mmCIF file of C-alpha atoms in Angstrom:
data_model
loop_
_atom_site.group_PDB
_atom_site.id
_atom_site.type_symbol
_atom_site.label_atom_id
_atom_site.label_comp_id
_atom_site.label_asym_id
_atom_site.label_seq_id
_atom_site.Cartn_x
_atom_site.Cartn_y
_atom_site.Cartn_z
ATOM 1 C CA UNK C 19 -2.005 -1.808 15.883
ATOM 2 C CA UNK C 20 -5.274 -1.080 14.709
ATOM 3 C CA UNK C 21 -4.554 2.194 13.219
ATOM 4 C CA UNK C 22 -1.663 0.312 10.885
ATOM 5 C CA UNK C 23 -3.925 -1.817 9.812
ATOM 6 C CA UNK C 24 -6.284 0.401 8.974
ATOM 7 C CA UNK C 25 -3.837 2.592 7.074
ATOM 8 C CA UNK C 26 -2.080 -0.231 5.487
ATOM 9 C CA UNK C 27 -5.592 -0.713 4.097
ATOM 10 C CA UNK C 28 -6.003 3.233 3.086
ATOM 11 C CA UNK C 29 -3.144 3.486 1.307
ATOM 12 C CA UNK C 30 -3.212 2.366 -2.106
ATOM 13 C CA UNK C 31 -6.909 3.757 -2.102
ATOM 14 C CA UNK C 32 -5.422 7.066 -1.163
ATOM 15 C CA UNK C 33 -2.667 6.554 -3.902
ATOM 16 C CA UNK C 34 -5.625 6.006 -6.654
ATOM 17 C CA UNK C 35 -7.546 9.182 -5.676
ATOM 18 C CA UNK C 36 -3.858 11.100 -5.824
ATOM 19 C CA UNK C 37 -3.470 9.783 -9.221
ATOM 20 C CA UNK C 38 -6.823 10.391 -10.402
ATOM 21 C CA UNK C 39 -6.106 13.942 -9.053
ATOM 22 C CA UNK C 40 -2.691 14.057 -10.393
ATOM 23 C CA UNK C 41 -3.792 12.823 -14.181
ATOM 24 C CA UNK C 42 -7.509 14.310 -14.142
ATOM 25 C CA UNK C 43 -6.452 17.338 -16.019
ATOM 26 C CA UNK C 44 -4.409 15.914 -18.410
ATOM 27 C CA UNK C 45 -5.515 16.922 -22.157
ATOM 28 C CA UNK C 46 -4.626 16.105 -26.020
ATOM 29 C CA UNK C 47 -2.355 19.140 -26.199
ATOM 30 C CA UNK C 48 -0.875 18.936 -22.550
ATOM 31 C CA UNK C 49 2.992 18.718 -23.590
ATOM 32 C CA UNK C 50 4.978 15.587 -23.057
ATOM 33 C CA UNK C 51 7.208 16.867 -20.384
ATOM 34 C CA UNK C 52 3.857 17.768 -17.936
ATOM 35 C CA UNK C 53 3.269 14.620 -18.191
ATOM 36 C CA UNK C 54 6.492 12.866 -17.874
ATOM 37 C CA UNK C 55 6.850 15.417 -14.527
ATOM 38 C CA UNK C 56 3.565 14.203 -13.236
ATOM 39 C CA UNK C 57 4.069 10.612 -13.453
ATOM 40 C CA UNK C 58 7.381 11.056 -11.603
ATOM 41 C CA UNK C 59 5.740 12.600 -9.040
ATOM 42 C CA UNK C 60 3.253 10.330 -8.685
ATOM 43 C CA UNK C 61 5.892 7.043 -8.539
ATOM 44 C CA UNK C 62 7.953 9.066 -6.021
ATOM 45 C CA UNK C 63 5.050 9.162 -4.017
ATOM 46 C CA UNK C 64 3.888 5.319 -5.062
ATOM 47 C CA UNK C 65 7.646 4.208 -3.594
ATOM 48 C CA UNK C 66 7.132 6.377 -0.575
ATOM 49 C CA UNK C 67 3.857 4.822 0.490
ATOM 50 C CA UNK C 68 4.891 1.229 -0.486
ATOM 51 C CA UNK C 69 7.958 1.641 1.364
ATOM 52 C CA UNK C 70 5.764 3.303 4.324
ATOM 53 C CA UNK C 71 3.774 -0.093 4.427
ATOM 54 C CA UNK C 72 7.019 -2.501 3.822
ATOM 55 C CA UNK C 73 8.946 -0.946 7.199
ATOM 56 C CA UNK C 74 5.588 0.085 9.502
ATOM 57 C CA UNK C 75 2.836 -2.522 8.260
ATOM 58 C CA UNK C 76 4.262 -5.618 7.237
ATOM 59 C CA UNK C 77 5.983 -6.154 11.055
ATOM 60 C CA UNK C 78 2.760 -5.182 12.850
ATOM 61 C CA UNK C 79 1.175 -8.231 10.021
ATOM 62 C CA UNK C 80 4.050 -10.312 11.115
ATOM 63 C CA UNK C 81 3.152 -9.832 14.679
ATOM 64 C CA UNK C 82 -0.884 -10.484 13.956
ATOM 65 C CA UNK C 83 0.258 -14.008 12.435
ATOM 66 C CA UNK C 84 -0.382 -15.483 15.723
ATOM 67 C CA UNK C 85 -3.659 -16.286 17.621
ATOM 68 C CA UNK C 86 -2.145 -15.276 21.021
ATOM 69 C CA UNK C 87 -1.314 -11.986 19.304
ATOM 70 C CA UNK C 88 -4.718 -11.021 17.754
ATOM 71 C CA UNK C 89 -6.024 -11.769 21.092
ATOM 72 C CA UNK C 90 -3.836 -9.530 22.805
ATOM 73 C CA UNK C 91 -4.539 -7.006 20.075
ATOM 74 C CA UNK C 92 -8.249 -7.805 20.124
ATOM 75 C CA UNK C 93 -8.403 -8.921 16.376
ATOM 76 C CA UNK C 94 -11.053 -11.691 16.952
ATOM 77 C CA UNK C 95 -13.561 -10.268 14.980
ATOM 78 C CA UNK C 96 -14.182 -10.923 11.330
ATOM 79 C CA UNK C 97 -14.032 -7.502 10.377
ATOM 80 C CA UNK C 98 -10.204 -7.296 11.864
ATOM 81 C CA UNK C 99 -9.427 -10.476 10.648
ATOM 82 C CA UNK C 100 -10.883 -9.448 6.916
ATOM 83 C CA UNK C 101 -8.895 -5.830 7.328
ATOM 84 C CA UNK C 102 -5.860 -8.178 8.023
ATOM 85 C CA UNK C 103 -6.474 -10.577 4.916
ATOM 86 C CA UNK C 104 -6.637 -7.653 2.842
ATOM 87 C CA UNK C 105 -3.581 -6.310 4.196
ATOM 88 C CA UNK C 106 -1.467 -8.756 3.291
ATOM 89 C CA UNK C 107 -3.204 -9.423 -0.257
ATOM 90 C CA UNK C 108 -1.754 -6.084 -0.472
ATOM 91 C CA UNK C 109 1.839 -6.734 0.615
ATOM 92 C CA UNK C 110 1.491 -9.583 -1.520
ATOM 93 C CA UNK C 111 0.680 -7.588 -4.542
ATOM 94 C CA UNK C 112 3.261 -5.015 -3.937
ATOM 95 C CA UNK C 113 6.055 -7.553 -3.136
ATOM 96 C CA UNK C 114 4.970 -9.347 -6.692
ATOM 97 C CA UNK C 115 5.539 -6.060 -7.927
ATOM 98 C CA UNK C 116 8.820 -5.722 -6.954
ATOM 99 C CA UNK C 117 10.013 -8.630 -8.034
ATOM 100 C CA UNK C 118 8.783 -8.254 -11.408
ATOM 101 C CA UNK C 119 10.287 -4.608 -11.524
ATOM 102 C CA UNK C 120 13.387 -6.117 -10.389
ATOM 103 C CA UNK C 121 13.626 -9.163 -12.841
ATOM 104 C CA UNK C 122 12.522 -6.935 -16.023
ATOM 105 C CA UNK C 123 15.397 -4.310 -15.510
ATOM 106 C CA UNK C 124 18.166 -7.025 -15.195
ATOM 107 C CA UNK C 125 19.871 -6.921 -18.402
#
């Protein structure tokens, strides 16, 4: 449970250094379709990890909601309870974002 929780709060750091490695090369003269390749591959992997965290994180959240649970799961600590918060400040953001995406591409 711990190691979710851990990697639900690795993730989008991991996804910044990928795109920072991804775009770091990118020039003036690099031609469009380089970079229109490159951001694809960087969403494809963007929907892979968010829906990574939406089927394997946000249950084992779910589950932590409980005191009896982060008892069981030994997530008394502040340190746990602070990896938690931030875990779901980022299910929050990515569930925000979505929604958005869905309600702009509605026509």
């Amino acid at each position: 449970m711990k190691t979710l929780q851990l990697m639900g709060n690795l993730i989008p750091i991991l996804l910044v250094f990928f795109g920072y490695f991804l775009f770091g090369d990118t020039e003036p003269n690099t031609p469009n379709y380089a970079g229109a390749a490159m951001a694809m591959v960087w969403i494809g992997v963007s929907i892979f990890a968010v829906g990574f965290v939406l089927i394997f994180i946000l249950p084992s959240s779910l589950i932590l909601l409980t005191t009896e649970n982060r008892k069981y799961f030994s997530f008394n600590s502040k340190a746990w309870l602070s990896v938690l918060f931030i875990n779901w400040l980022f299910i929050g953001l990515y569930c925000l974002c979505i929604l958005v995406f869905a309600l702009t591409s509605v026509r």
